[in-house]
Amino acid sequence: MPEHPPEPSPLGARHPEFDDLDYRHSPGNRVYLSARQRRVDATALGRLALYLPNFLLSLASVALAAWLLELAWGLPLCIPMFVWLVSGALVFHRPTENLFARRVLRLRYPLPGEFSRLQPIWREVTGRAGVEGRRYRLWIEDSDELNAYAAAGHIVGVTRYAVEQLPSAQLAAVLAHELGHHTGGHSWSGLLGYWYALPGRVVCRVGRRLLVGALVAVRRRSCIVPLVLIAGLTIMVFGSATVLLALPFPLLALPYAMAALNRRAELRADRHAASLGFAPMLMEALQAGENSERPLPCPSAQGVYGRRRGRRRPLTHLLDSHPDLATRLHHLRRYTEPPR
């Protein structure tokens, strides 16, 4: 069996399980491709804007590391900076994406039986959307959980359980939701922001450990040197004393703002699936996930189902990455109502 499964062929006849659906994009034997295969909506732009503070911290961290390399080995400072800045293009680099899917997301290529089931469904979804399906690669997660993911620039993953247990119409609705994340720019913008924020995250983590170590030294020795060290590290990591007083307030709000944008992205992906005629099937799939006894995790990729939680403290729902089921069904229900 070849390592890469065959790519889907252009859309042909309708899938028999979709004959009863309202074809807003009735392709027949041809594919009508949209002029814009991918866009960047307001949600994706908002995510990138919220990552800006972390990006600036990362930029300063990389500049400091490049300066140390220049002092130690004479490496020009511009080389590490340039390499880091262009490294974000790896989000759309197919071999790097494949490595990310296998090693980080723990996905695999579909088996022949799985691919033969997914292929006509994916053709149907991309045909309705006017999107070239061969731009994206389908992946399988060996999991007994019900979920699907959109990640990087071209990854569309679905769990083995979803492929085996979901009816074809519901599986198509879930895949249409994930395609909405890609066509709206949600997947690549989230991964790109995370990648460029990574050096800053590392510096903050190291800085916190150094501060904790200095506090331990203060307790043990009660000398002035650790206090000076703490003050110096704090100013170095977070800025001047004036900035230090103002920083906590916007930084504390960032997780809540990011969670709100994530929920908005989920509703936009739901709307994308509904606009293709999959609203009733997506509602059924969401209810099936809610009623399932299996846990529904939300990994680093953009999953269709959120993380199920038990009883939580007040306001913790503001950090949820997905809207609650009632909200999603409310927004989808308008697509099932007959036109007036």
Short mmCIF file of C-alpha atoms in Angstrom, two decimals:
data_model
loop_
_atom_site.label_atom_id
_atom_site.label_comp_id
_atom_site.label_asym_id
_atom_site.label_seq_id
_atom_site.Cartn_x
_atom_site.Cartn_y
_atom_site.Cartn_z
CA MET A 1 0.00 0.00 0.00
CA PRO A 2 1.50 3.41 -0.88
CA GLU A 3 2.31 5.75 1.96
CA HIS A 4 0.14 8.51 0.55
CA PRO A 5 -3.48 7.62 -0.24
CA PRO A 6 -4.82 8.65 -3.63
CA GLU A 7 -6.05 12.21 -3.81
CA PRO A 8 -9.77 12.79 -4.32
CA SER A 9 -10.77 13.14 -7.92
CA PRO A 10 -12.91 16.08 -9.07
CA LEU A 11 -16.53 15.95 -7.95
CA GLY A 12 -18.67 13.61 -9.93
CA ALA A 13 -22.12 12.21 -9.14
CA ARG A 14 -23.93 13.01 -5.94
CA HIS A 15 -23.40 10.83 -2.93
CA PRO A 16 -26.59 8.71 -2.51
CA GLU A 17 -27.01 9.66 1.14
CA PHE A 18 -27.31 13.36 0.19
CA ASP A 19 -30.12 13.03 -2.36
CA ASP A 20 -32.71 14.46 0.04
CA LEU A 21 -30.76 17.63 0.80
CA ASP A 22 -31.39 21.07 -0.61
CA TYR A 23 -28.61 21.69 -3.14
CA ARG A 24 -27.72 25.34 -2.93
CA HIS A 25 -24.58 24.53 -4.92
CA SER A 26 -25.75 21.79 -7.25
CA PRO A 27 -22.53 20.82 -9.03
CA GLY A 28 -23.79 18.02 -11.24
CA ASN A 29 -20.70 16.62 -12.96
CA ARG A 30 -18.65 19.79 -12.72
CA VAL A 31 -16.91 21.69 -9.95
CA TYR A 32 -17.53 25.42 -9.73
CA LEU A 33 -14.58 26.80 -7.82
CA SER A 34 -14.91 29.99 -5.85
CA ALA A 35 -12.75 32.90 -6.88
CA ARG A 36 -11.37 33.11 -3.34
CA GLN A 37 -10.37 29.72 -2.00
CA ARG A 38 -9.17 31.11 1.32
CA ARG A 39 -9.68 34.35 3.16
CA VAL A 40 -8.83 35.97 6.48
CA ASP A 41 -11.95 36.95 8.39
CA ALA A 42 -12.23 39.28 11.38
CA THR A 43 -11.79 36.41 13.84
CA ALA A 44 -8.46 35.40 12.34
CA LEU A 45 -7.25 39.01 12.31
CA GLY A 46 -8.34 39.43 15.93
CA ARG A 47 -6.34 36.37 16.95
CA LEU A 48 -3.23 37.72 15.28
CA ALA A 49 -3.73 41.07 17.02
CA LEU A 50 -3.99 39.41 20.43
CA TYR A 51 -0.77 37.52 19.77
CA LEU A 52 1.05 40.82 19.09
CA PRO A 53 2.34 41.35 22.70
CA ASN A 54 3.74 37.82 22.76
CA PHE A 55 5.23 38.35 19.31
CA LEU A 56 7.04 41.50 20.45
CA LEU A 57 8.38 39.68 23.49
CA SER A 58 9.51 36.84 21.24
CA LEU A 59 11.15 39.31 18.87
CA ALA A 60 13.12 40.81 21.75
CA SER A 61 14.07 37.34 22.98
CA VAL A 62 15.29 36.22 19.57
CA ALA A 63 17.21 39.48 19.15
CA LEU A 64 18.92 38.92 22.50
CA ALA A 65 19.81 35.34 21.55
CA ALA A 66 21.12 36.49 18.17
CA TRP A 67 23.23 39.16 19.86
CA LEU A 68 24.74 36.54 22.19
CA LEU A 69 25.51 34.30 19.20
CA GLU A 70 27.21 37.22 17.48
CA LEU A 71 29.36 37.84 20.56
CA ALA A 72 30.23 34.17 20.97
CA TRP A 73 30.77 32.96 17.40
CA GLY A 74 30.61 36.07 15.24
CA LEU A 75 27.35 35.02 13.57
CA PRO A 76 25.73 38.11 12.03
CA LEU A 77 22.73 39.18 14.08
CA CYS A 78 20.48 39.46 11.01
CA ILE A 79 20.76 35.75 10.13
CA PRO A 80 18.98 34.26 13.20
CA MET A 81 16.43 37.06 13.09
CA PHE A 82 15.67 36.44 9.43
CA VAL A 83 15.44 32.66 9.88
CA TRP A 84 12.99 33.06 12.75
CA LEU A 85 10.81 35.58 10.90
CA VAL A 86 10.47 33.44 7.76
CA SER A 87 9.95 30.25 9.76
CA GLY A 88 6.25 31.05 9.98
CA ALA A 89 5.91 30.00 6.33
CA LEU A 90 6.36 26.41 7.53
CA VAL A 91 2.68 26.54 8.52
CA PHE A 92 1.90 26.05 4.81
CA HIS A 93 4.87 23.77 4.00
CA ARG A 94 3.40 20.34 3.19
CA PRO A 95 6.27 18.13 4.49
CA THR A 96 6.39 20.14 7.72
CA GLU A 97 2.60 19.89 8.01
CA ASN A 98 2.80 16.12 7.57
CA LEU A 99 5.43 15.92 10.30
CA PHE A 100 3.32 18.12 12.57
CA ALA A 101 0.24 15.96 11.96
CA ARG A 102 2.05 12.72 12.71
CA ARG A 103 4.31 13.74 15.58
CA VAL A 104 2.33 16.44 17.37
CA LEU A 105 -1.32 15.70 16.61
CA ARG A 106 -0.72 11.91 16.44
CA LEU A 107 -2.66 11.53 13.19
CA ARG A 108 -2.19 8.98 10.42
CA TYR A 109 -3.18 8.56 6.79
CA PRO A 110 -6.60 6.95 6.23
CA LEU A 111 -6.67 3.23 5.56
CA PRO A 112 -8.17 2.20 2.20
CA GLY A 113 -11.58 1.47 3.75
CA GLU A 114 -11.59 4.75 5.65
CA PHE A 115 -10.50 6.69 2.61
CA SER A 116 -13.16 5.10 0.40
CA ARG A 117 -15.77 6.33 2.88
CA LEU A 118 -14.30 9.80 3.36
CA GLN A 119 -13.56 10.52 -0.30
CA PRO A 120 -17.11 10.94 -1.65
CA ILE A 121 -18.17 12.84 1.47
CA TRP A 122 -15.23 15.23 1.19
CA ARG A 123 -15.95 15.69 -2.54
CA GLU A 124 -19.51 16.60 -1.67
CA VAL A 125 -18.48 19.13 0.97
CA THR A 126 -15.78 20.82 -1.09
CA GLY A 127 -17.98 20.78 -4.20
CA ARG A 128 -20.73 22.67 -2.41
CA ALA A 129 -18.21 25.13 -1.01
CA GLY A 130 -16.56 25.70 -4.38
CA VAL A 131 -13.21 24.72 -2.87
CA GLU A 132 -10.54 22.58 -4.50
CA GLY A 133 -10.56 19.55 -2.18
CA ARG A 134 -7.11 18.40 -3.22
CA ARG A 135 -5.63 21.41 -1.48
CA TYR A 136 -6.28 19.68 1.83
CA ARG A 137 -5.27 16.31 3.25
CA LEU A 138 -7.53 14.08 5.29
CA TRP A 139 -6.09 12.45 8.41
CA ILE A 140 -7.33 9.93 10.96
CA GLU A 141 -6.80 9.93 14.72
CA ASP A 142 -6.87 6.46 16.29
CA SER A 143 -9.33 7.38 19.00
CA ASP A 144 -12.66 6.16 20.34
CA GLU A 145 -13.69 9.76 20.93
CA LEU A 146 -16.01 11.77 18.72
CA ASN A 147 -14.14 14.73 17.25
CA ALA A 148 -12.63 16.33 14.18
CA TYR A 149 -9.87 18.92 13.74
CA ALA A 150 -8.59 21.58 11.39
CA ALA A 151 -4.94 22.52 11.80
CA ALA A 152 -2.09 24.36 10.09
CA GLY A 153 -2.74 25.24 6.47
CA HIS A 154 -4.18 22.03 5.02
CA ILE A 155 -4.82 19.44 7.77
CA VAL A 156 -8.34 18.06 8.21
CA GLY A 157 -8.39 15.33 10.84
CA VAL A 158 -11.22 13.16 12.10
CA THR A 159 -11.26 10.43 14.71
CA ARG A 160 -11.67 6.79 13.78
CA TYR A 161 -14.81 6.64 15.91
CA ALA A 162 -16.41 9.47 13.93
CA VAL A 163 -15.62 7.77 10.62
CA GLU A 164 -17.06 4.46 11.81
CA GLN A 165 -20.08 5.65 13.79
CA LEU A 166 -21.37 8.93 12.37
CA PRO A 167 -23.89 8.76 9.51
CA SER A 168 -22.47 10.11 6.28
CA ALA A 169 -24.61 13.24 6.34
CA GLN A 170 -23.49 14.12 9.88
CA LEU A 171 -19.86 13.35 9.02
CA ALA A 172 -20.18 15.68 6.01
CA ALA A 173 -21.52 18.42 8.28
CA VAL A 174 -18.58 18.00 10.65
CA LEU A 175 -16.10 18.15 7.76
CA ALA A 176 -17.86 21.24 6.40
CA HIS A 177 -17.37 22.85 9.81
CA GLU A 178 -13.64 22.09 9.71
CA LEU A 179 -13.40 23.38 6.15
CA GLY A 180 -14.93 26.62 7.46
CA HIS A 181 -12.00 26.99 9.85
CA HIS A 182 -9.61 26.70 6.92
CA THR A 183 -11.42 28.99 4.51
CA GLY A 184 -11.81 31.60 7.27
CA GLY A 185 -8.12 31.52 8.18
CA HIS A 186 -8.78 30.36 11.76
CA SER A 187 -6.45 27.34 11.69
CA TRP A 188 -3.33 28.86 10.20
CA SER A 189 -3.64 32.14 12.12
CA GLY A 190 -3.89 30.30 15.45
CA LEU A 191 -0.88 28.12 14.72
CA LEU A 192 1.11 31.05 13.31
CA GLY A 193 0.41 33.16 16.38
CA TYR A 194 1.36 30.29 18.67
CA TRP A 195 4.61 29.69 16.78
CA TYR A 196 5.74 33.32 16.89
CA ALA A 197 4.79 33.55 20.58
CA LEU A 198 6.82 30.48 21.50
CA PRO A 199 10.20 32.18 22.19
CA GLY A 200 8.50 34.71 24.45
CA ARG A 201 6.72 31.91 26.31
CA VAL A 202 10.05 30.16 26.86
CA VAL A 203 11.68 33.34 28.18
CA CYS A 204 8.78 33.96 30.56
CA ARG A 205 8.93 30.39 31.82
CA VAL A 206 12.67 30.60 32.40
CA GLY A 207 12.24 33.99 34.05
CA ARG A 208 9.59 32.63 36.40
CA ARG A 209 11.83 29.73 37.41
CA LEU A 210 14.70 32.10 38.10
CA LEU A 211 12.43 34.30 40.19
CA VAL A 212 11.20 31.32 42.18
CA GLY A 213 14.78 30.24 42.75
CA ALA A 214 15.69 33.72 43.92
CA LEU A 215 12.75 33.74 46.34
CA VAL A 216 13.92 30.43 47.78
CA ALA A 217 17.38 31.93 48.24
CA VAL A 218 15.83 34.91 50.04
CA ARG A 219 14.07 32.61 52.49
CA ARG A 220 17.21 30.63 53.21
CA ARG A 221 19.84 33.37 53.45
CA SER A 222 17.86 36.59 53.96
CA CYS A 223 20.50 38.59 52.15
CA ILE A 224 20.17 41.63 49.90
CA VAL A 225 21.74 40.03 46.80
CA PRO A 226 18.73 37.83 45.92
CA LEU A 227 16.44 40.84 46.32
CA VAL A 228 18.51 42.79 43.84
CA LEU A 229 18.50 39.78 41.54
CA ILE A 230 14.72 39.54 41.72
CA ALA A 231 14.29 43.22 40.90
CA GLY A 232 16.73 43.01 38.01
CA LEU A 233 15.14 39.91 36.51
CA THR A 234 11.67 41.38 36.87
CA ILE A 235 12.64 44.57 35.06
CA MET A 236 14.51 42.61 32.39
CA VAL A 237 11.59 40.28 31.66
CA PHE A 238 8.65 42.65 32.03
CA GLY A 239 10.08 46.14 31.44
CA SER A 240 10.45 49.23 33.56
CA ALA A 241 8.77 49.69 36.93
CA THR A 242 6.11 51.96 35.42
CA VAL A 243 5.27 49.47 32.69
CA LEU A 244 5.29 46.67 35.26
CA LEU A 245 2.44 48.33 37.14
CA ALA A 246 0.30 48.67 34.02
CA LEU A 247 1.05 45.35 32.31
CA PRO A 248 -0.95 42.94 34.49
CA PHE A 249 -4.32 44.44 33.62
CA PRO A 250 -4.29 43.93 29.81
CA LEU A 251 -2.33 40.70 30.16
CA LEU A 252 -4.93 39.27 32.50
CA ALA A 253 -7.62 40.07 29.96
CA LEU A 254 -5.82 38.38 27.04
CA PRO A 255 -6.92 34.79 27.83
CA TYR A 256 -10.56 35.89 28.05
CA ALA A 257 -10.34 37.83 24.79
CA MET A 258 -8.66 34.89 23.05
CA ALA A 259 -11.34 32.50 24.33
CA ALA A 260 -14.06 34.85 23.08
CA LEU A 261 -12.48 34.90 19.62
CA ASN A 262 -12.20 31.10 19.66
CA ARG A 263 -15.91 30.82 20.40
CA ARG A 264 -16.61 33.31 17.62
CA ALA A 265 -14.54 31.19 15.24
CA GLU A 266 -16.60 28.12 16.11
CA LEU A 267 -19.85 29.95 15.35
CA ARG A 268 -18.42 31.18 12.04
CA ALA A 269 -17.41 27.62 11.12
CA ASP A 270 -20.90 26.43 12.06
CA ARG A 271 -22.33 29.14 9.81
CA HIS A 272 -20.09 27.99 6.98
CA ALA A 273 -21.41 24.44 7.28
CA ALA A 274 -25.00 25.68 7.54
CA SER A 275 -24.64 27.87 4.45
CA LEU A 276 -23.78 24.72 2.49
CA GLY A 277 -27.02 23.08 3.57
CA PHE A 278 -25.66 21.03 6.47
CA ALA A 279 -27.39 22.83 9.37
CA PRO A 280 -29.76 19.97 10.39
CA MET A 281 -26.99 17.37 10.16
CA LEU A 282 -24.55 19.51 12.14
CA MET A 283 -27.15 20.01 14.86
CA GLU A 284 -27.60 16.23 15.05
CA ALA A 285 -23.84 15.67 15.18
CA LEU A 286 -23.40 18.24 17.97
CA GLN A 287 -26.20 16.67 19.98
CA ALA A 288 -24.68 13.23 19.44
CA GLY A 289 -21.39 14.53 20.83
CA GLU A 290 -23.12 16.12 23.80
CA ASN A 291 -25.01 12.91 24.62
CA SER A 292 -21.95 10.69 24.18
CA GLU A 293 -20.41 9.33 27.36
CA ARG A 294 -16.98 9.61 25.79
CA PRO A 295 -14.83 12.62 26.69
CA LEU A 296 -14.61 15.26 23.99
CA PRO A 297 -11.17 16.84 24.18
CA CYS A 298 -10.10 20.05 22.51
CA PRO A 299 -6.44 19.67 21.45
CA SER A 300 -4.11 22.26 20.01
CA ALA A 301 -5.92 21.89 16.71
CA GLN A 302 -9.28 23.51 16.05
CA GLY A 303 -11.79 20.82 17.11
CA VAL A 304 -15.49 20.78 16.32
CA TYR A 305 -16.43 19.75 19.86
CA GLY A 306 -15.30 21.56 22.98
CA ARG A 307 -13.86 20.16 26.16
CA ARG A 308 -16.50 18.75 28.43
CA ARG A 309 -16.22 19.92 32.02
CA GLY A 310 -18.04 19.11 35.22
CA ARG A 311 -19.11 21.67 37.78
CA ARG A 312 -17.00 24.78 37.50
CA ARG A 313 -16.46 28.00 39.32
CA PRO A 314 -18.39 31.12 38.26
CA LEU A 315 -17.06 32.92 35.17
CA THR A 316 -14.83 29.98 34.16
CA HIS A 317 -17.09 29.54 31.12
CA LEU A 318 -15.53 32.76 29.81
CA LEU A 319 -12.37 30.73 29.17
CA ASP A 320 -14.18 28.06 27.12
CA SER A 321 -12.85 27.66 23.59
CA HIS A 322 -16.26 26.53 22.27
CA PRO A 323 -19.76 27.97 22.76
CA ASP A 324 -22.21 25.86 24.73
CA LEU A 325 -24.53 23.54 22.84
CA ALA A 326 -27.63 25.71 23.30
CA THR A 327 -25.89 28.72 21.76
CA ARG A 328 -24.69 26.76 18.75
CA LEU A 329 -28.10 25.19 18.16
CA HIS A 330 -29.75 28.60 18.45
CA HIS A 331 -27.52 30.03 15.72
CA LEU A 332 -27.98 26.97 13.49
CA ARG A 333 -31.75 26.81 13.88
CA ARG A 334 -32.30 29.89 11.74
CA TYR A 335 -30.91 27.95 8.76
CA THR A 336 -33.54 25.24 9.19
CA GLU A 337 -36.51 27.60 9.18
CA PRO A 338 -38.42 27.93 5.89
CA PRO A 339 -37.90 31.26 4.10
CA ARG A 340 -40.63 33.82 4.70
#
